[in-house]
PDB file of C-alpha atoms in Angstrom:
ATOM      1  CA  MET R   1       6.473   2.382 -16.656  1.00 47.00           C
ATOM      2  CA  TYR R   2       3.100   0.869 -15.738  1.00 46.00           C
ATOM      3  CA  ASN R   3       4.228   0.075 -12.182  1.00 52.00           C
ATOM      4  CA  GLU R   4       5.468   3.634 -11.740  1.00 60.00           C
ATOM      5  CA  ALA R   5       2.097   5.058 -12.791  1.00 51.00           C
ATOM      6  CA  LEU R   6       0.318   2.638 -10.482  1.00 49.00           C
ATOM      7  CA  ASN R   7       2.560   3.615  -7.574  1.00 54.00           C
ATOM      8  CA  GLN R   8       1.892   7.319  -8.201  1.00 57.00           C
ATOM      9  CA  LYS R   9      -1.828   6.613  -8.220  1.00 52.00           C
ATOM     10  CA  ARG R  10      -1.501   4.819  -4.899  1.00 52.00           C
ATOM     11  CA  LYS R  11       0.536   7.681  -3.419  1.00 51.00           C
ATOM     12  CA  ARG R  12      -2.178  10.176  -4.327  1.00 57.00           C
ATOM     13  CA  GLY R  13      -4.489   8.024  -2.311  1.00 58.00           C
ATOM     14  CA  LEU R  14      -7.625   6.189  -3.073  1.00 61.00           C
ATOM     15  CA  PHE R  15     -10.875   7.320  -1.657  1.00 80.00           C
ATOM     16  CA  MET R  16     -12.480   4.805   0.658  1.00 86.00           C
ATOM     17  CA  LYS R  17     -15.440   6.238   2.509  1.00 91.00           C
ATOM     18  CA  ILE R  18     -16.398   4.313   5.631  1.00 92.00           C
ATOM     19  CA  THR R  19     -19.721   4.970   7.322  1.00 93.00           C
ATOM     20  CA  SER R  20     -21.045   3.149  10.343  1.00 93.00           C
ATOM     21  CA  THR R  21     -24.526   3.167  11.814  1.00 93.00           C
ATOM     22  CA  PHE R  22     -25.476   1.754  15.192  1.00 93.00           C
ATOM     23  CA  LYS R  23     -28.994   0.835  16.273  1.00 93.00           C
ATOM     24  CA  HIS R  24     -29.623   0.012  19.932  1.00 88.00           C
ATOM     25  CA  LEU R  25     -25.855  -0.017  20.493  1.00 88.00           C
ATOM     26  CA  GLU R  26     -23.459   2.422  22.061  1.00 88.00           C
ATOM     27  CA  HIS R  27     -20.945   3.904  19.643  1.00 88.00           C
ATOM     28  CA  THR R  28     -17.477   3.574  21.188  1.00 90.00           C
ATOM     29  CA  GLU R  29     -14.045   4.569  19.939  1.00 92.00           C
ATOM     30  CA  ALA R  30     -12.803   0.968  20.181  1.00 92.00           C
ATOM     31  CA  LEU R  31     -15.683  -0.235  18.031  1.00 92.00           C
ATOM     32  CA  ASP R  32     -15.014   2.503  15.505  1.00 92.00           C
ATOM     33  CA  GLN R  33     -11.326   1.546  15.314  1.00 93.00           C
ATOM     34  CA  LYS R  34     -12.230  -2.123  14.825  1.00 94.00           C
ATOM     35  CA  ILE R  35     -14.544  -1.211  11.934  1.00 93.00           C
ATOM     36  CA  GLN R  36     -11.837   0.998  10.374  1.00 92.00           C
ATOM     37  CA  ALA R  37      -9.258  -1.790  10.658  1.00 92.00           C
ATOM     38  CA  LYS R  38     -11.592  -4.388   9.163  1.00 91.00           C
ATOM     39  CA  SER R  39     -12.513  -2.063   6.306  1.00 90.00           C
ATOM     40  CA  GLN R  40      -8.852  -1.481   5.446  1.00 89.00           C
ATOM     41  CA  LYS R  41      -8.599  -5.166   4.499  1.00 88.00           C
ATOM     42  CA  LEU R  42     -10.823  -4.441   1.493  1.00 88.00           C
ATOM     43  CA  LYS R  43      -8.415  -1.908  -0.045  1.00 86.00           C
ATOM     44  CA  LYS R  44      -6.257  -4.644  -1.537  1.00 85.00           C
ATOM     45  CA  TYR R  45      -9.077  -5.748  -3.844  1.00 84.00           C
ATOM     46  CA  PHE R  46      -9.840  -2.403  -5.499  1.00 82.00           C
ATOM     47  CA  GLU R  47      -7.881   0.247  -7.361  1.00 78.00           C
ATOM     48  CA  GLY R  48     -10.577   2.905  -7.483  1.00 78.00           C
ATOM     49  CA  ASN R  49     -12.849   4.708  -5.105  1.00 86.00           C
ATOM     50  CA  PHE R  50     -15.446   2.807  -3.133  1.00 90.00           C
ATOM     51  CA  GLU R  51     -17.648   3.097  -0.079  1.00 93.00           C
ATOM     52  CA  VAL R  52     -18.077   0.753   2.872  1.00 94.00           C
ATOM     53  CA  GLN R  53     -21.300   1.026   4.873  1.00 95.00           C
ATOM     54  CA  TRP R  54     -21.572  -0.780   8.211  1.00 96.00           C
ATOM     55  CA  THR R  55     -24.799  -1.224  10.151  1.00 95.00           C
ATOM     56  CA  CYS R  56     -24.588  -2.789  13.605  1.00 95.00           C
ATOM     57  CA  PHE R  57     -27.614  -3.573  15.741  1.00 95.00           C
ATOM     58  CA  VAL R  58     -29.024  -5.918  18.365  1.00 94.00           C
ATOM     59  CA  ARG R  59     -31.949  -8.210  17.550  1.00 92.00           C
ATOM     60  CA  ASP R  60     -34.836  -8.870  19.915  1.00 91.00           C
ATOM     61  CA  ASP R  61     -33.300 -12.185  20.965  1.00 92.00           C
ATOM     62  CA  GLY R  62     -30.093 -10.392  22.041  1.00 90.00           C
ATOM     63  CA  ALA R  63     -27.901 -11.460  19.119  1.00 94.00           C
ATOM     64  CA  HIS R  64     -25.567  -8.841  17.689  1.00 95.00           C
ATOM     65  CA  CYS R  65     -25.887  -8.309  13.955  1.00 96.00           C
ATOM     66  CA  ALA R  66     -23.615  -6.599  11.465  1.00 96.00           C
ATOM     67  CA  GLU R  67     -24.390  -5.761   7.872  1.00 96.00           C
ATOM     68  CA  ILE R  68     -21.768  -4.514   5.480  1.00 96.00           C
ATOM     69  CA  LYS R  69     -22.410  -3.014   2.086  1.00 96.00           C
ATOM     70  CA  LEU R  70     -19.595  -2.382  -0.364  1.00 93.00           C
ATOM     71  CA  LEU R  71     -20.439   0.127  -3.095  1.00 91.00           C
ATOM     72  CA  GLY R  72     -18.400   1.186  -6.088  1.00 86.00           C
ATOM     73  CA  PRO R  73     -18.888   2.621  -9.554  1.00 85.00           C
ATOM     74  CA  SER R  74     -19.544  -0.783 -11.113  1.00 84.00           C
ATOM     75  CA  PHE R  75     -20.175  -3.144  -8.209  1.00 87.00           C
ATOM     76  CA  GLU R  76     -22.213  -3.705  -5.081  1.00 92.00           C
ATOM     77  CA  TYR R  77     -21.632  -6.394  -2.476  1.00 93.00           C
ATOM     78  CA  HIS R  78     -23.628  -7.141   0.645  1.00 96.00           C
ATOM     79  CA  ALA R  79     -23.017  -9.423   3.616  1.00 96.00           C
ATOM     80  CA  SER R  80     -24.550  -9.845   7.028  1.00 95.00           C
ATOM     81  CA  ALA R  81     -23.678 -11.886  10.078  1.00 96.00           C
ATOM     82  CA  HIS R  82     -24.913 -12.416  13.607  1.00 95.00           C
ATOM     83  CA  SER R  83     -23.395 -13.762  16.785  1.00 95.00           C
ATOM     84  CA  ASP R  84     -23.529 -13.359  20.548  1.00 94.00           C
ATOM     85  CA  VAL R  85     -20.398 -11.179  20.538  1.00 93.00           C
ATOM     86  CA  LEU R  86     -20.273  -7.990  18.455  1.00 92.00           C
ATOM     87  CA  TYR R  87     -16.571  -8.245  17.563  1.00 93.00           C
ATOM     88  CA  LYS R  88     -17.037 -11.809  16.351  1.00 95.00           C
ATOM     89  CA  THR R  89     -19.971 -10.582  14.263  1.00 95.00           C
ATOM     90  CA  LEU R  90     -17.754  -7.966  12.597  1.00 95.00           C
ATOM     91  CA  ASP R  91     -15.174 -10.651  11.791  1.00 95.00           C
ATOM     92  CA  LEU R  92     -17.816 -12.929  10.283  1.00 96.00           C
ATOM     93  CA  ALA R  93     -19.277 -10.132   8.146  1.00 96.00           C
ATOM     94  CA  ILE R  94     -15.926  -8.991   6.758  1.00 95.00           C
ATOM     95  CA  ASN R  95     -14.932 -12.589   6.009  1.00 94.00           C
ATOM     96  CA  LYS R  96     -18.156 -13.113   4.067  1.00 95.00           C
ATOM     97  CA  ILE R  97     -17.719 -10.002   1.962  1.00 94.00           C
ATOM     98  CA  GLU R  98     -14.033 -10.765   1.333  1.00 92.00           C
ATOM     99  CA  LYS R  99     -15.037 -14.204   0.122  1.00 93.00           C
ATOM    100  CA  GLN R 100     -17.566 -12.676  -2.301  1.00 92.00           C
ATOM    101  CA  VAL R 101     -15.079 -10.148  -3.667  1.00 90.00           C
ATOM    102  CA  HIS R 102     -12.309 -12.733  -4.001  1.00 89.00           C
ATOM    103  CA  LYS R 103     -14.638 -15.125  -5.834  1.00 90.00           C
ATOM    104  CA  LYS R 104     -15.729 -12.399  -8.254  1.00 87.00           C
ATOM    105  CA  LYS R 105     -12.133 -11.324  -8.904  1.00 83.00           C
ATOM    106  CA  ASP R 106     -11.151 -14.937  -9.624  1.00 83.00           C
ATOM    107  CA  LYS R 107     -14.035 -15.287 -12.070  1.00 82.00           C
ATOM    108  CA  TRP R 108     -12.901 -12.173 -13.929  1.00 78.00           C
ATOM    109  CA  LYS R 109      -9.285 -13.336 -14.024  1.00 77.00           C
ATOM    110  CA  ASN R 110     -10.290 -16.762 -15.345  1.00 78.00           C
ATOM    111  CA  ARG R 111     -12.650 -15.220 -17.873  1.00 73.00           C
ATOM    112  CA  ILE R 112      -9.976 -12.923 -19.235  1.00 66.00           C
ATOM    113  CA  SER R 113      -7.270 -15.586 -19.307  1.00 64.00           C
ATOM    114  CA  LYS R 114      -9.529 -18.130 -21.030  1.00 64.00           C
ATOM    115  CA  LYS R 115     -10.668 -15.564 -23.571  1.00 61.00           C
ATOM    116  CA  HIS R 116      -7.134 -14.645 -24.583  1.00 59.00           C
ATOM    117  CA  ALA R 117      -5.434 -17.978 -24.067  1.00 54.00           C
ATOM    118  CA  PRO R 118      -3.724 -19.132 -27.237  1.00 54.00           C
ATOM    119  CA  SER R 119      -4.658 -22.579 -28.428  1.00 53.00           C
ATOM    120  CA  VAL R 120      -1.204 -24.104 -28.706  1.00 51.00           C
ATOM    121  CA  LYS R 121      -0.792 -27.555 -30.092  1.00 50.00           C
ATOM    122  CA  ASP R 122       2.222 -29.701 -29.589  1.00 53.00           C
ATOM    123  CA  GLN R 123       5.171 -27.426 -30.293  1.00 54.00           C
ATOM    124  CA  GLN R 124       6.807 -29.722 -32.838  1.00 54.00           C
ATOM    125  CA  VAL R 125       3.562 -30.198 -34.768  1.00 52.00           C
ATOM    126  CA  SER R 126       2.725 -26.504 -34.871  1.00 53.00           C
ATOM    127  CA  GLN R 127       6.292 -25.584 -35.854  1.00 56.00           C
ATOM    128  CA  SER R 128       6.345 -28.136 -38.671  1.00 56.00           C
ATOM    129  CA  GLU R 129       2.936 -26.939 -39.945  1.00 57.00           C
ATOM    130  CA  TRP R 130       4.193 -23.373 -39.997  1.00 58.00           C
ATOM    131  CA  ASP R 131       7.407 -24.370 -41.730  1.00 65.00           C
ATOM    132  CA  GLU R 132       5.529 -26.316 -44.413  1.00 70.00           C
ATOM    133  CA  LYS R 133       3.100 -23.469 -45.118  1.00 71.00           C
ATOM    134  CA  TYR R 134       5.870 -20.885 -45.111  1.00 69.00           C
ATOM    135  CA  TRP R 135       8.091 -22.795 -47.491  1.00 67.00           C
ATOM    136  CA  GLU R 136       5.194 -23.711 -49.782  1.00 78.00           C
ATOM    137  CA  ALA R 137       4.316 -20.024 -50.072  1.00 78.00           C
ATOM    138  CA  LYS R 138       7.950 -19.118 -50.734  1.00 75.00           C
ATOM    139  CA  GLU R 139       8.189 -21.844 -53.385  1.00 79.00           C
ATOM    140  CA  GLU R 140       5.066 -20.529 -55.153  1.00 83.00           C
ATOM    141  CA  GLU R 141       6.465 -16.987 -55.075  1.00 81.00           C
ATOM    142  CA  HIS R 142       9.686 -18.222 -56.600  1.00 77.00           C
ATOM    143  CA  LYS R 143       7.856 -20.095 -59.375  1.00 80.00           C
ATOM    144  CA  ALA R 144       5.712 -17.056 -60.145  1.00 78.00           C
ATOM    145  CA  SER R 145       8.720 -14.783 -60.609  1.00 69.00           C
TER     146      SER R 145
END
């Protein structure tokens, strides 16, 4: 039932807004496609709507820089990278932000699992404790009646 609802939600489509800004760089179709493809990698981490903002520019020393900002209703991530080659810079930036998101998701998973993890003793000990308490209570009920 839950999986069916999740699949229907995915079919309706999630809103991922991608914006890209270029400073001192020529905006090409190939560059735009590369940014779109890299941004699609982030969809697997989120179930809701979010926005990806890319800023690409060239520094005074000739190095290409890329900044990526990931914005959502309850989160904001930021990463930047620089390299001699623009496409390598995009790869570095997306890897950095994926690492941040993955780390945060792991923290939440561990936090939830530790919070709700049952403290189970040795199975034989816990079973015998339960049996003793149960039968003692039953014995007292029997004596009372």
